[in-house]
PDB file of C-alpha atoms in Angstrom:
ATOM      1  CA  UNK C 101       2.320 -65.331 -49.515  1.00 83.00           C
ATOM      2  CA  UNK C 102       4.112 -62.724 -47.378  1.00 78.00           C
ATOM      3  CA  UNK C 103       4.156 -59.338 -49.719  1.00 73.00           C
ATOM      4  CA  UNK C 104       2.499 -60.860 -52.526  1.00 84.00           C
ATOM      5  CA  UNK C 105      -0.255 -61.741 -50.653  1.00 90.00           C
ATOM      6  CA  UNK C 106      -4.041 -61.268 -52.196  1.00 94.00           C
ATOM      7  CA  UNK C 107      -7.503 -60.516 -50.775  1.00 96.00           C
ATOM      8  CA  UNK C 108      -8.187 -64.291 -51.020  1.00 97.00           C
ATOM      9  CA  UNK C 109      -4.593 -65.064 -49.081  1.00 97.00           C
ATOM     10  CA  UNK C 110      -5.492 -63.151 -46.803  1.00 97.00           C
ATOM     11  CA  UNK C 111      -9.558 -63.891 -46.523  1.00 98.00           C
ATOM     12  CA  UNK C 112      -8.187 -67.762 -46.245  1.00 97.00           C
ATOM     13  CA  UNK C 113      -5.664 -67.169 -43.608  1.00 97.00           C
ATOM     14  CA  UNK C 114      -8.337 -65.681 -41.633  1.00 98.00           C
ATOM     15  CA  UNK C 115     -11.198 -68.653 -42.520  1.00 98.00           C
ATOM     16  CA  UNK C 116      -8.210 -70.759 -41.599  1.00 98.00           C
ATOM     17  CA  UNK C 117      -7.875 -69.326 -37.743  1.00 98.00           C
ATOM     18  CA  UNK C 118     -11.343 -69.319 -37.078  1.00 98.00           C
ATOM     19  CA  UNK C 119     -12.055 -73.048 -38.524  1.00 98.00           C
ATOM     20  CA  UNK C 120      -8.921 -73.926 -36.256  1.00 98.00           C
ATOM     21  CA  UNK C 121     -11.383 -72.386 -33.135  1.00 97.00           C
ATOM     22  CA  UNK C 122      -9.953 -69.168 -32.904  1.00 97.00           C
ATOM     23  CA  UNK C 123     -12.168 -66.686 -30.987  1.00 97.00           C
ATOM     24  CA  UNK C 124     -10.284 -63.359 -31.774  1.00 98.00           C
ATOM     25  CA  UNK C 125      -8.536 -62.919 -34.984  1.00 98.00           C
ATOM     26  CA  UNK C 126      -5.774 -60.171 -34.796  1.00 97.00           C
ATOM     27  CA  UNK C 127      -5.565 -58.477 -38.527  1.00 96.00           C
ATOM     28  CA  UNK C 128      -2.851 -56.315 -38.872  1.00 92.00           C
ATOM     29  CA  UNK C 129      -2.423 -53.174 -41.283  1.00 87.00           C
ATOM     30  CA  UNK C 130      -4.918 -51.439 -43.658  1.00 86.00           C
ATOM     31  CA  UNK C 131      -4.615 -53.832 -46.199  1.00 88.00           C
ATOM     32  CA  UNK C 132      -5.984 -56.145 -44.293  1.00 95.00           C
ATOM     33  CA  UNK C 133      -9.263 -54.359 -44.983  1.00 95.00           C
ATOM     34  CA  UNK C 134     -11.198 -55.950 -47.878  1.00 96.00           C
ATOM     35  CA  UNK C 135     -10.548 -59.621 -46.584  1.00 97.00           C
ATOM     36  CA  UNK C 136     -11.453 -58.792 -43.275  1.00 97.00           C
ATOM     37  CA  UNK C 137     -15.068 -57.453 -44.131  1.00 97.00           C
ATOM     38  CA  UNK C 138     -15.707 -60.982 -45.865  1.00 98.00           C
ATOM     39  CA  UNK C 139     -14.407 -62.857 -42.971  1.00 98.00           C
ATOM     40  CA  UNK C 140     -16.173 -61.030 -40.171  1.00 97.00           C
ATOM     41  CA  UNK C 141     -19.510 -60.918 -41.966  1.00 97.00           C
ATOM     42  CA  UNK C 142     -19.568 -64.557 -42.887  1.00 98.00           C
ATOM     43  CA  UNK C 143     -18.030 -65.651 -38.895  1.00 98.00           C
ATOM     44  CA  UNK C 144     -20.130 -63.504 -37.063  1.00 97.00           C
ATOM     45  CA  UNK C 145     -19.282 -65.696 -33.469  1.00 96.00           C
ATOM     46  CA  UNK C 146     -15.967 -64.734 -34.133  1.00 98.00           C
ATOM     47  CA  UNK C 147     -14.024 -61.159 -32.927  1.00 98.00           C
ATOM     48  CA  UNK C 148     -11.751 -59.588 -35.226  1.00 98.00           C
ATOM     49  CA  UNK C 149      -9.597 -56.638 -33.952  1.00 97.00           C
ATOM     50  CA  UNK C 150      -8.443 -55.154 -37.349  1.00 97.00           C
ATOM     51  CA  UNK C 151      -4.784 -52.678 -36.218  1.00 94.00           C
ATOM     52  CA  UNK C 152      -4.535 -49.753 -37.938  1.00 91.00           C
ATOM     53  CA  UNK C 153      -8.244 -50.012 -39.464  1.00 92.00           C
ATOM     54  CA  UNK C 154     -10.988 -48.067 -39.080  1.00 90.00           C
ATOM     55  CA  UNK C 155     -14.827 -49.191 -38.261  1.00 88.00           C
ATOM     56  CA  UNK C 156     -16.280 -51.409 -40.439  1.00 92.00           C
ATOM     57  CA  UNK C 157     -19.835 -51.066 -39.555  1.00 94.00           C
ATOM     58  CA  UNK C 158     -19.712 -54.838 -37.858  1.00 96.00           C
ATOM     59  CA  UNK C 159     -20.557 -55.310 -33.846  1.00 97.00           C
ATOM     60  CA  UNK C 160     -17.774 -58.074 -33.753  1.00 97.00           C
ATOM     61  CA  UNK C 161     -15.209 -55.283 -35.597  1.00 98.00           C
ATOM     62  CA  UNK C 162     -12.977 -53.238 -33.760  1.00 97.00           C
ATOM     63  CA  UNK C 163     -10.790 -50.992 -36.105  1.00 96.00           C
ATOM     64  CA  UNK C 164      -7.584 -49.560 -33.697  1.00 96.00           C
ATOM     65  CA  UNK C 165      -5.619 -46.673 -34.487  1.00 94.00           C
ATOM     66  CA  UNK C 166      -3.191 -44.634 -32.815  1.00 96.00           C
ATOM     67  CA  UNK C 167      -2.464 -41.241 -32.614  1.00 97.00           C
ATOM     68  CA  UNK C 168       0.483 -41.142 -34.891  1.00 97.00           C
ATOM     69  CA  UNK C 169       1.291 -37.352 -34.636  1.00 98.00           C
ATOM     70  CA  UNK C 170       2.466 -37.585 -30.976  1.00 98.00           C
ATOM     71  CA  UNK C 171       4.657 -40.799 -31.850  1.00 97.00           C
ATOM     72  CA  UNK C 172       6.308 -38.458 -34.370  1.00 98.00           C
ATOM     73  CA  UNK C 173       6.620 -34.703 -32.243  1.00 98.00           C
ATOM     74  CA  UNK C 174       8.025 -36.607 -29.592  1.00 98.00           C
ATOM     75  CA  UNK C 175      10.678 -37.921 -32.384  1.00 98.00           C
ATOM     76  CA  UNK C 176      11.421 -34.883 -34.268  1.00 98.00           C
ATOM     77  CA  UNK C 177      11.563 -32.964 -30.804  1.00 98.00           C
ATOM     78  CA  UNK C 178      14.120 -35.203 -29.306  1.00 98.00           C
ATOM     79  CA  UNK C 179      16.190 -35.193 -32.380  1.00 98.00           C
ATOM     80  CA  UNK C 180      16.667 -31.632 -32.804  1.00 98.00           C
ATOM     81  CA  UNK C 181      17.283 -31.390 -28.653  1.00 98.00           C
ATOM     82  CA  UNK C 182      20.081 -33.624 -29.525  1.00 98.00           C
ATOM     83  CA  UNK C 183      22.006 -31.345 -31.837  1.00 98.00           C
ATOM     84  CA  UNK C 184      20.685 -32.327 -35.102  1.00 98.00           C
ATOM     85  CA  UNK C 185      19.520 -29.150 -37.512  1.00 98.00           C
ATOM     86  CA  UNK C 186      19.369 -30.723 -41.084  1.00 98.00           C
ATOM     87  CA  UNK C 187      16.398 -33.725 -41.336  1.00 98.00           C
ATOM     88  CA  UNK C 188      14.403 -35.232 -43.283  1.00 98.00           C
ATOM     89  CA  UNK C 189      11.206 -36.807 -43.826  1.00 98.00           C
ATOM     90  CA  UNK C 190      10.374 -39.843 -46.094  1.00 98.00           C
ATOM     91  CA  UNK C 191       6.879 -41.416 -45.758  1.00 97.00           C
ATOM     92  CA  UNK C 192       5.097 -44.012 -47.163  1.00 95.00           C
ATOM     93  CA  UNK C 193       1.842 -44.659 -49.179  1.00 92.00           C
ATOM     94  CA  UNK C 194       2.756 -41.739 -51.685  1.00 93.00           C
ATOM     95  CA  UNK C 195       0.813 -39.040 -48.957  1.00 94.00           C
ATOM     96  CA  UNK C 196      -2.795 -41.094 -49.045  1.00 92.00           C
ATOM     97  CA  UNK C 197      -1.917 -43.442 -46.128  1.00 92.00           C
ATOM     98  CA  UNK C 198      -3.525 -41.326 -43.009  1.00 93.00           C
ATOM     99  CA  UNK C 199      -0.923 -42.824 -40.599  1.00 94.00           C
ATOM    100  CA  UNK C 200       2.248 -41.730 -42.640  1.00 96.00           C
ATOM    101  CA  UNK C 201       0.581 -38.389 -42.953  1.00 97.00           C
ATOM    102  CA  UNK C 202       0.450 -38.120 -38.658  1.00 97.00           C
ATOM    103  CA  UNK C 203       3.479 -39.519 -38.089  1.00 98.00           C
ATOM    104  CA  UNK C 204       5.184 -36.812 -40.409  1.00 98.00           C
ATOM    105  CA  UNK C 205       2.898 -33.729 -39.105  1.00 98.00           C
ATOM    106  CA  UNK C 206       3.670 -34.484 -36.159  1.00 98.00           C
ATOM    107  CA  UNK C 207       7.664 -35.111 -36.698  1.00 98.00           C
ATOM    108  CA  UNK C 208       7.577 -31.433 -38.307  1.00 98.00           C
ATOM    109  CA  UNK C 209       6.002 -29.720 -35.345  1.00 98.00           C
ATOM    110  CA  UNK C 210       8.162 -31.407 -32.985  1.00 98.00           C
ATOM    111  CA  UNK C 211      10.845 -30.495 -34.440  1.00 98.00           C
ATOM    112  CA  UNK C 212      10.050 -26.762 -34.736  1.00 98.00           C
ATOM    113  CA  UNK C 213       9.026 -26.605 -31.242  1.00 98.00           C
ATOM    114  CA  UNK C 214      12.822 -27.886 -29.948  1.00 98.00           C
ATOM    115  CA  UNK C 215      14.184 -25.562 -32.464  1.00 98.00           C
ATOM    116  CA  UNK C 216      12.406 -22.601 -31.068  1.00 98.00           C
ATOM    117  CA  UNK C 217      13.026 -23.227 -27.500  1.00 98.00           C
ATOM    118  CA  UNK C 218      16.803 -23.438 -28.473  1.00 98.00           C
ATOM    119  CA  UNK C 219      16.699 -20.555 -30.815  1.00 98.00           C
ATOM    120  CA  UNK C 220      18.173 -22.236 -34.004  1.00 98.00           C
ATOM    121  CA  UNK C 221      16.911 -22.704 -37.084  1.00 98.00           C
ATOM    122  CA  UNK C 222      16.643 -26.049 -39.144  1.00 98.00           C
ATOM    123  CA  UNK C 223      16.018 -27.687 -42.438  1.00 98.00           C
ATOM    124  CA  UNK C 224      13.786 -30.699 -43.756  1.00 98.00           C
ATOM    125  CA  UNK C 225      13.185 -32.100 -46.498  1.00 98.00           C
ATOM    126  CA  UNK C 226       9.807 -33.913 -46.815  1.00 98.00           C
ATOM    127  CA  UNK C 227       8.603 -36.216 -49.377  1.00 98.00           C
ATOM    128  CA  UNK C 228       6.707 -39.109 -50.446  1.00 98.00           C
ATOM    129  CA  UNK C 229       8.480 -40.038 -53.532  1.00 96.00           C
ATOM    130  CA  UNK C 230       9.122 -43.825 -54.152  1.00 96.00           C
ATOM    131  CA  UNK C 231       6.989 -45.174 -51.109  1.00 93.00           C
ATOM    132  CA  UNK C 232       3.808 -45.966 -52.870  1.00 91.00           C
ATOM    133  CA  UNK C 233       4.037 -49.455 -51.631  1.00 88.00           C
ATOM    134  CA  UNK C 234       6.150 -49.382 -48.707  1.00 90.00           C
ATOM    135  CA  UNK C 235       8.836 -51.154 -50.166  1.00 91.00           C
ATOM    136  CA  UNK C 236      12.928 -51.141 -50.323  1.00 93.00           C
ATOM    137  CA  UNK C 237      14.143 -49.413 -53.802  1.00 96.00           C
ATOM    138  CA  UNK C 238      17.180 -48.739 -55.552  1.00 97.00           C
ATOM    139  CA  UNK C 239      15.171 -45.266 -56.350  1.00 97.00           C
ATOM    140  CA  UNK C 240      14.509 -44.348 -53.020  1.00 97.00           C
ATOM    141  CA  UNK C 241      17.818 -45.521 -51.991  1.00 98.00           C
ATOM    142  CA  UNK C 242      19.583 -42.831 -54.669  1.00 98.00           C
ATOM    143  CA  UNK C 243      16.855 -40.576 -53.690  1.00 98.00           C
ATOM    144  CA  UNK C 244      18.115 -40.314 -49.417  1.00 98.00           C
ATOM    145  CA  UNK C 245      21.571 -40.947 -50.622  1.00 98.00           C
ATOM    146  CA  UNK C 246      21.445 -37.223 -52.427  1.00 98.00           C
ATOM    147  CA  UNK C 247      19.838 -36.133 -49.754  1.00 98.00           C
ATOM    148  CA  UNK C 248      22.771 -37.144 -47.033  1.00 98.00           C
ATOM    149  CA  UNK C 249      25.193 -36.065 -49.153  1.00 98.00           C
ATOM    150  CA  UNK C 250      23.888 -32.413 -49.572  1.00 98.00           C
ATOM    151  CA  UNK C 251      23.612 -32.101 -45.720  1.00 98.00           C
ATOM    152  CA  UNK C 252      21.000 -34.060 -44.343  1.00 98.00           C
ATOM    153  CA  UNK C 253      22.107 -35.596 -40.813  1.00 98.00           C
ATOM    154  CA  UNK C 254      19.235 -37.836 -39.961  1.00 98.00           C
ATOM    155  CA  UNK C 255      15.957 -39.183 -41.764  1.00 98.00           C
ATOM    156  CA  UNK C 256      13.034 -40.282 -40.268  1.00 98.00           C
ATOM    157  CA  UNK C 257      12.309 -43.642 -42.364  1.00 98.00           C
ATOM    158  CA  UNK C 258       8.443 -43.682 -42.154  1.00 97.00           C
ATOM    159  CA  UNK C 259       7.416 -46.552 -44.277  1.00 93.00           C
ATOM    160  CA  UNK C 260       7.636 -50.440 -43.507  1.00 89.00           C
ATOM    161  CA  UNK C 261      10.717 -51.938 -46.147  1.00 93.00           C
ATOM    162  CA  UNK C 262      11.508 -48.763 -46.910  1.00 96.00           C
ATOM    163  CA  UNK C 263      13.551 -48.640 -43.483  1.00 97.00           C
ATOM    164  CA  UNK C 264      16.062 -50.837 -45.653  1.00 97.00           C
ATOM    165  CA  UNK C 265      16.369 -48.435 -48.639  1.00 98.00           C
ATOM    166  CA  UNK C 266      16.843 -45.302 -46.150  1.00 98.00           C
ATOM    167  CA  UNK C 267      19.630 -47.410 -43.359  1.00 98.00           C
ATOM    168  CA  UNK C 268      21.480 -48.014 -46.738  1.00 98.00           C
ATOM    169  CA  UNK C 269      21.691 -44.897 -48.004  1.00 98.00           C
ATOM    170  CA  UNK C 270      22.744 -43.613 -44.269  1.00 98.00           C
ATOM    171  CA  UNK C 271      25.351 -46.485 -43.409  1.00 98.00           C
ATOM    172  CA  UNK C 272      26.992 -45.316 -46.918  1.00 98.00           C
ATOM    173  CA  UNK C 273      26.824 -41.294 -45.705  1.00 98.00           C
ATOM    174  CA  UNK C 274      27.685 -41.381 -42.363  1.00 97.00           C
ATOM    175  CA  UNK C 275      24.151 -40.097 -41.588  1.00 98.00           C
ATOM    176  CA  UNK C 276      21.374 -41.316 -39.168  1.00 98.00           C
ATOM    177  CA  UNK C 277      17.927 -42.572 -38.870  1.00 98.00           C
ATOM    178  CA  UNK C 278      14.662 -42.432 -37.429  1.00 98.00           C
ATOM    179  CA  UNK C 279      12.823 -45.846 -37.065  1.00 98.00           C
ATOM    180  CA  UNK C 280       9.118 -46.338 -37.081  1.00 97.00           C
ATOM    181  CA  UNK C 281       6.129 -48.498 -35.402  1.00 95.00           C
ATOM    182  CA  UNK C 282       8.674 -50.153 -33.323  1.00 95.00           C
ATOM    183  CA  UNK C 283      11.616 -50.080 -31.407  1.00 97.00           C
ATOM    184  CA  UNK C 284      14.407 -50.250 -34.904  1.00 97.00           C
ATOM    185  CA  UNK C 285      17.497 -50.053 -32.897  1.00 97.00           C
ATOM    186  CA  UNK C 286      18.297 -53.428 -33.250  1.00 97.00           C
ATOM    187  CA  UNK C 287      18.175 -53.290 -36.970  1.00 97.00           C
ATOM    188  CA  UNK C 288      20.432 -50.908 -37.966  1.00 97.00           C
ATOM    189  CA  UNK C 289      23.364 -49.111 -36.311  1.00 97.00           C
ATOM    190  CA  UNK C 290      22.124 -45.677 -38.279  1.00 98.00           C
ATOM    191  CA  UNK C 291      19.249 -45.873 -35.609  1.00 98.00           C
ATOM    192  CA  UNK C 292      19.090 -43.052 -33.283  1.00 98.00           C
ATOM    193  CA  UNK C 293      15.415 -43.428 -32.271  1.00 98.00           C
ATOM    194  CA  UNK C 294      12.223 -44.466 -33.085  1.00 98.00           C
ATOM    195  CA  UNK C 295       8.686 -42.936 -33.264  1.00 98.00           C
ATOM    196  CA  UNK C 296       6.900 -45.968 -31.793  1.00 97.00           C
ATOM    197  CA  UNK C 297       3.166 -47.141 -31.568  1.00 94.00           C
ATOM    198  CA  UNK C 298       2.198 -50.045 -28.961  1.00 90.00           C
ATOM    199  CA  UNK C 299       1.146 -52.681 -31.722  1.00 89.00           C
ATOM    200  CA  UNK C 300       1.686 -55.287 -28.782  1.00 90.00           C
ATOM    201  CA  UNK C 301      -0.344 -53.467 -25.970  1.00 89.00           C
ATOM    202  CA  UNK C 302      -3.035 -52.280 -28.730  1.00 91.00           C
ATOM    203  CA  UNK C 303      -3.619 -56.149 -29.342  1.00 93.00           C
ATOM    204  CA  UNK C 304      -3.608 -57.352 -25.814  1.00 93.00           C
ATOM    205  CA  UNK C 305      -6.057 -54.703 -24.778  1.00 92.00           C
ATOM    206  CA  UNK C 306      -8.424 -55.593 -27.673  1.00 95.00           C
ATOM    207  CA  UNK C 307      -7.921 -59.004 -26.778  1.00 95.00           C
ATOM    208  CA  UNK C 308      -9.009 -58.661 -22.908  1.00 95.00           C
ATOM    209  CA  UNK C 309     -11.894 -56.593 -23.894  1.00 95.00           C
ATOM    210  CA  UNK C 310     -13.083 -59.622 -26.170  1.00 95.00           C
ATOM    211  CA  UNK C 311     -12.540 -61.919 -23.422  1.00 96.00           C
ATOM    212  CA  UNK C 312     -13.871 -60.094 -20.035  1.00 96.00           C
ATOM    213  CA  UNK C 313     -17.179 -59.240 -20.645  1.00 94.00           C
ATOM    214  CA  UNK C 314     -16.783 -55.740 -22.432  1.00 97.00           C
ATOM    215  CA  UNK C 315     -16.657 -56.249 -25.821  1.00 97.00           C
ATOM    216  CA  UNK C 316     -19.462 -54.399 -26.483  1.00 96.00           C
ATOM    217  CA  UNK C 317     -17.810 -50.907 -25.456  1.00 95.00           C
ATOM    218  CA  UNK C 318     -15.560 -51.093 -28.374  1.00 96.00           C
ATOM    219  CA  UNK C 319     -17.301 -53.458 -30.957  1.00 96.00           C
ATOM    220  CA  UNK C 320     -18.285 -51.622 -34.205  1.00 96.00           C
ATOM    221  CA  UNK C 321     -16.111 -48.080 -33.219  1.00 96.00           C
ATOM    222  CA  UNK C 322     -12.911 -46.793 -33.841  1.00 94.00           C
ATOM    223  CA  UNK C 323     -10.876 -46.414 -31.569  1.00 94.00           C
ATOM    224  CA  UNK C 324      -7.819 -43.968 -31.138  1.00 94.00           C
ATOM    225  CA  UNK C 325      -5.035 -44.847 -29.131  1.00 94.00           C
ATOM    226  CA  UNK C 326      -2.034 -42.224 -27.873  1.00 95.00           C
ATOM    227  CA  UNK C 327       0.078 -41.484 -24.685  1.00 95.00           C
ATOM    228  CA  UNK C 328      -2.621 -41.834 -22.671  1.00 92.00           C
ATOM    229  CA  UNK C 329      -3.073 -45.432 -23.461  1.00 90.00           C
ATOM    230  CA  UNK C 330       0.765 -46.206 -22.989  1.00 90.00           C
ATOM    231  CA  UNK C 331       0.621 -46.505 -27.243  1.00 94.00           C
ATOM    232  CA  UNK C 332       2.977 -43.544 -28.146  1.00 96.00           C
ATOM    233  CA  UNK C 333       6.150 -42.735 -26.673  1.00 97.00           C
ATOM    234  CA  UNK C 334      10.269 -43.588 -28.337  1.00 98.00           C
ATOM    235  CA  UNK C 335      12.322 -46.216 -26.639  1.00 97.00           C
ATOM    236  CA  UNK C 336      13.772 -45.403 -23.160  1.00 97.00           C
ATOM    237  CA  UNK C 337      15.735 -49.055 -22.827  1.00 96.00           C
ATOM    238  CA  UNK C 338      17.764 -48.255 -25.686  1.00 96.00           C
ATOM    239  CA  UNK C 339      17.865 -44.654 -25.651  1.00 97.00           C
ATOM    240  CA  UNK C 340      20.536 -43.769 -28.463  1.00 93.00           C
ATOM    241  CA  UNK C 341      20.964 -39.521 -27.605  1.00 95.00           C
ATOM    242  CA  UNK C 342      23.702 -37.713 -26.071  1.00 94.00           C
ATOM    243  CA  UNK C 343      22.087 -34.902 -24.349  1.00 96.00           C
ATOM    244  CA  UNK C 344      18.658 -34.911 -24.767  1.00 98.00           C
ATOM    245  CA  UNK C 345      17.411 -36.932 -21.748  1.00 98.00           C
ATOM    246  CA  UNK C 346      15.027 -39.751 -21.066  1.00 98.00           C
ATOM    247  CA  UNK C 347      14.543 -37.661 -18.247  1.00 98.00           C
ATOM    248  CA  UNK C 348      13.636 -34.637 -20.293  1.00 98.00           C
ATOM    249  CA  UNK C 349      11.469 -36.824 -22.561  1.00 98.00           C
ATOM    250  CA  UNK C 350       9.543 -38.223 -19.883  1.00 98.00           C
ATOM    251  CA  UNK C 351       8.536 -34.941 -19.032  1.00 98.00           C
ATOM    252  CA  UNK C 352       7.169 -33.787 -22.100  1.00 98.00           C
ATOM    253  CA  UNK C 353       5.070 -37.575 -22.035  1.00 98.00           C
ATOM    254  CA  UNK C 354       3.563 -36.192 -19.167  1.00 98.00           C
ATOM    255  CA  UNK C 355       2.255 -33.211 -20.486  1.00 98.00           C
ATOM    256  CA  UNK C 356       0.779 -35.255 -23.813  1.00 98.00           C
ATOM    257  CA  UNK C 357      -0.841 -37.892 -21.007  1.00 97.00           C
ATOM    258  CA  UNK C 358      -2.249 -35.048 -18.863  1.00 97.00           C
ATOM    259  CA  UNK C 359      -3.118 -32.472 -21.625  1.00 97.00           C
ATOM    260  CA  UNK C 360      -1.069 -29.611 -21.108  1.00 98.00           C
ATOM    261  CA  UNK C 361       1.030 -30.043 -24.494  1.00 98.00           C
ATOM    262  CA  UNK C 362      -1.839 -30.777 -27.284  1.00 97.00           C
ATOM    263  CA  UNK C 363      -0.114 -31.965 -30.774  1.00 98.00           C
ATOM    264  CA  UNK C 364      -2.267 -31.186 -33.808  1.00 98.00           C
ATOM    265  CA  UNK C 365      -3.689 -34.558 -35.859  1.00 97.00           C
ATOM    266  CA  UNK C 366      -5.093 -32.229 -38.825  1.00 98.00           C
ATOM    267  CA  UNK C 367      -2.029 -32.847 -41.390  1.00 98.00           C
ATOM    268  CA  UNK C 368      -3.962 -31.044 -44.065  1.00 97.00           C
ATOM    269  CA  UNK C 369      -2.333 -27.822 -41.938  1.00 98.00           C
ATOM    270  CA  UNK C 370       1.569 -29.607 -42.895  1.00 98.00           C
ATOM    271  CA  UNK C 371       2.145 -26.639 -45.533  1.00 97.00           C
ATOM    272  CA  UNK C 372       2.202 -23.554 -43.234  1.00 97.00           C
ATOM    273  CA  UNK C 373       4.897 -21.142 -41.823  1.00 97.00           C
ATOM    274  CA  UNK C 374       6.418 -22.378 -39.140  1.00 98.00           C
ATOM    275  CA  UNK C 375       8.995 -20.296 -36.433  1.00 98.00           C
ATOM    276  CA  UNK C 376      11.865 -22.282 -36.585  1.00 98.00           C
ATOM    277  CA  UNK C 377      11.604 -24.652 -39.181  1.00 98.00           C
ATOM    278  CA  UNK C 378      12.623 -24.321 -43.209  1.00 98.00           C
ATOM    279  CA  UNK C 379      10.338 -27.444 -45.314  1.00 98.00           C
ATOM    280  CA  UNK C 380      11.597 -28.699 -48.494  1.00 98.00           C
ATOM    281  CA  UNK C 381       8.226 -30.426 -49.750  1.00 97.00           C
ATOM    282  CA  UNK C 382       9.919 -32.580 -52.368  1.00 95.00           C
TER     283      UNK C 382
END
């Protein structure tokens, strides 16, 4: 029933995959949750790897996440090292959703550290308004539109449909966008980047761990996934910046992977002072 899907949709699409002999079952997304506690306690035989969950307290469970902030420093860095001084923020699940909250942490203190290595200053607004339930709205379309038009050169559209609201408003303004989850590019011509999270390569390694022996080293945890899993990084094939280099970028993906650059998760920390960096919680 695509977004009007229930608890029981989604419980029966499940029951249906593992009636049809499926061994795994791939859930994806949080809401995913309440079905997927039903279905895994009643199929015990069967694996379920549950993408962006957490532990549900089952051995054949798996609940993957990904460390969101990184996804989002290394956008908001590259951004700024591209020229851009004025950005903004707009997240989904009204501030509650913990993967939002990472991916926007993260996109601030990215962006502060380019702007103090260059020695500018820059703007962003930040705000949660109208993305309760991740979807497209003529409110939040208004909302991004004001925000282009008063100066605002690129948005960082953090929030499932609500990438169609936010490419609107920027096709209309001449302004630009940040994509999310996945490579956005090929969506919308407002895309510059994307803050990106390997989904794909999160499933498949689940999936091998279910079928070569070694379930048990992930079954009932929670596991976080980041650069040093290959799950965080922006899109090098269709790199969309001027003169911030894939080069450059690759770089700084080096120093997450090997530790030397360590990007704070704790987004409770998001209203502080920061060097280089004005934010316009709205």
């Amino acid at each position: 029933n695509g977004d009007q899907a229930t608890d029981d949709d989604r419980y029966d699409a499940m029951k249906a995959a593992v009636d049809g002999g499926a061994e795994v079952v791939v859930c994806a997304g949080f809401m995913q949750g309440a079905a997927l506690e039903k279905a895994a306690k009643e199929f015990t035989g069967t694996k379920f790897v549950f993408i962006d969950g957490w532990t549900l307290g089952l051995d054949n469970v798996v609940g993957i996440t990904f460390k969101e902030e990184q996804c989002g420093y290394f956008a908001g860095y590259a951004v700024v090292r591209d020229g851009f001084t004025k950005l903004g923020f707009s997240g989904g699940g009204g501030g509650t959703n913990p993967a939002c909250c990472r991916y926007g942490y993260g996109f601030v203190q990215g962006a502060n550290a380019a702007a103090a290595e260059m020695g500018v200053n820059v703007e962003m607004n930040y705000s949660w308004q109208f993305g309760d339930s991740f979807s497209a709205s003529p409110d939040l379309q208004a909302l991004i539109s004001g925000w282009y038009t008063n100066g605002t050169e690129i948005v960082f559209a953090c929030g499932g449909s609500m990438f169609q609201s936010i490419t609107a408003a920027a096709s209309a303004n001449d302004g630009f966008v940040v994509g999310v989850d996945v490579d956005q590019s090929s969506q919308s011509d407002t895309v510059v980047t994307s803050a990106m999270k390997g989904l794909a390569d999160a499933t498949v390694w689940a999936c091998e761990k279910a079928f070569d022996g070694s379930w048990d080293e992930i079954g009932n945890s929670e596991v976080a996934l980041g650069a040093e899993n290959g799950a965080t990084g922006l899109p090098t094939a269709t790199w969309g910046m001027e003169t911030y280099t894939v080069a450059e970028y690759e770089a700084q993906f080096a120093d997450v992977v090997s530790g030397a650059l360590v990007i704070d998760n704790d987004y409770n920390n998001l209203e502080q002072e920061y060097s280089n960096l004005t934010l316009n919680i709205i």
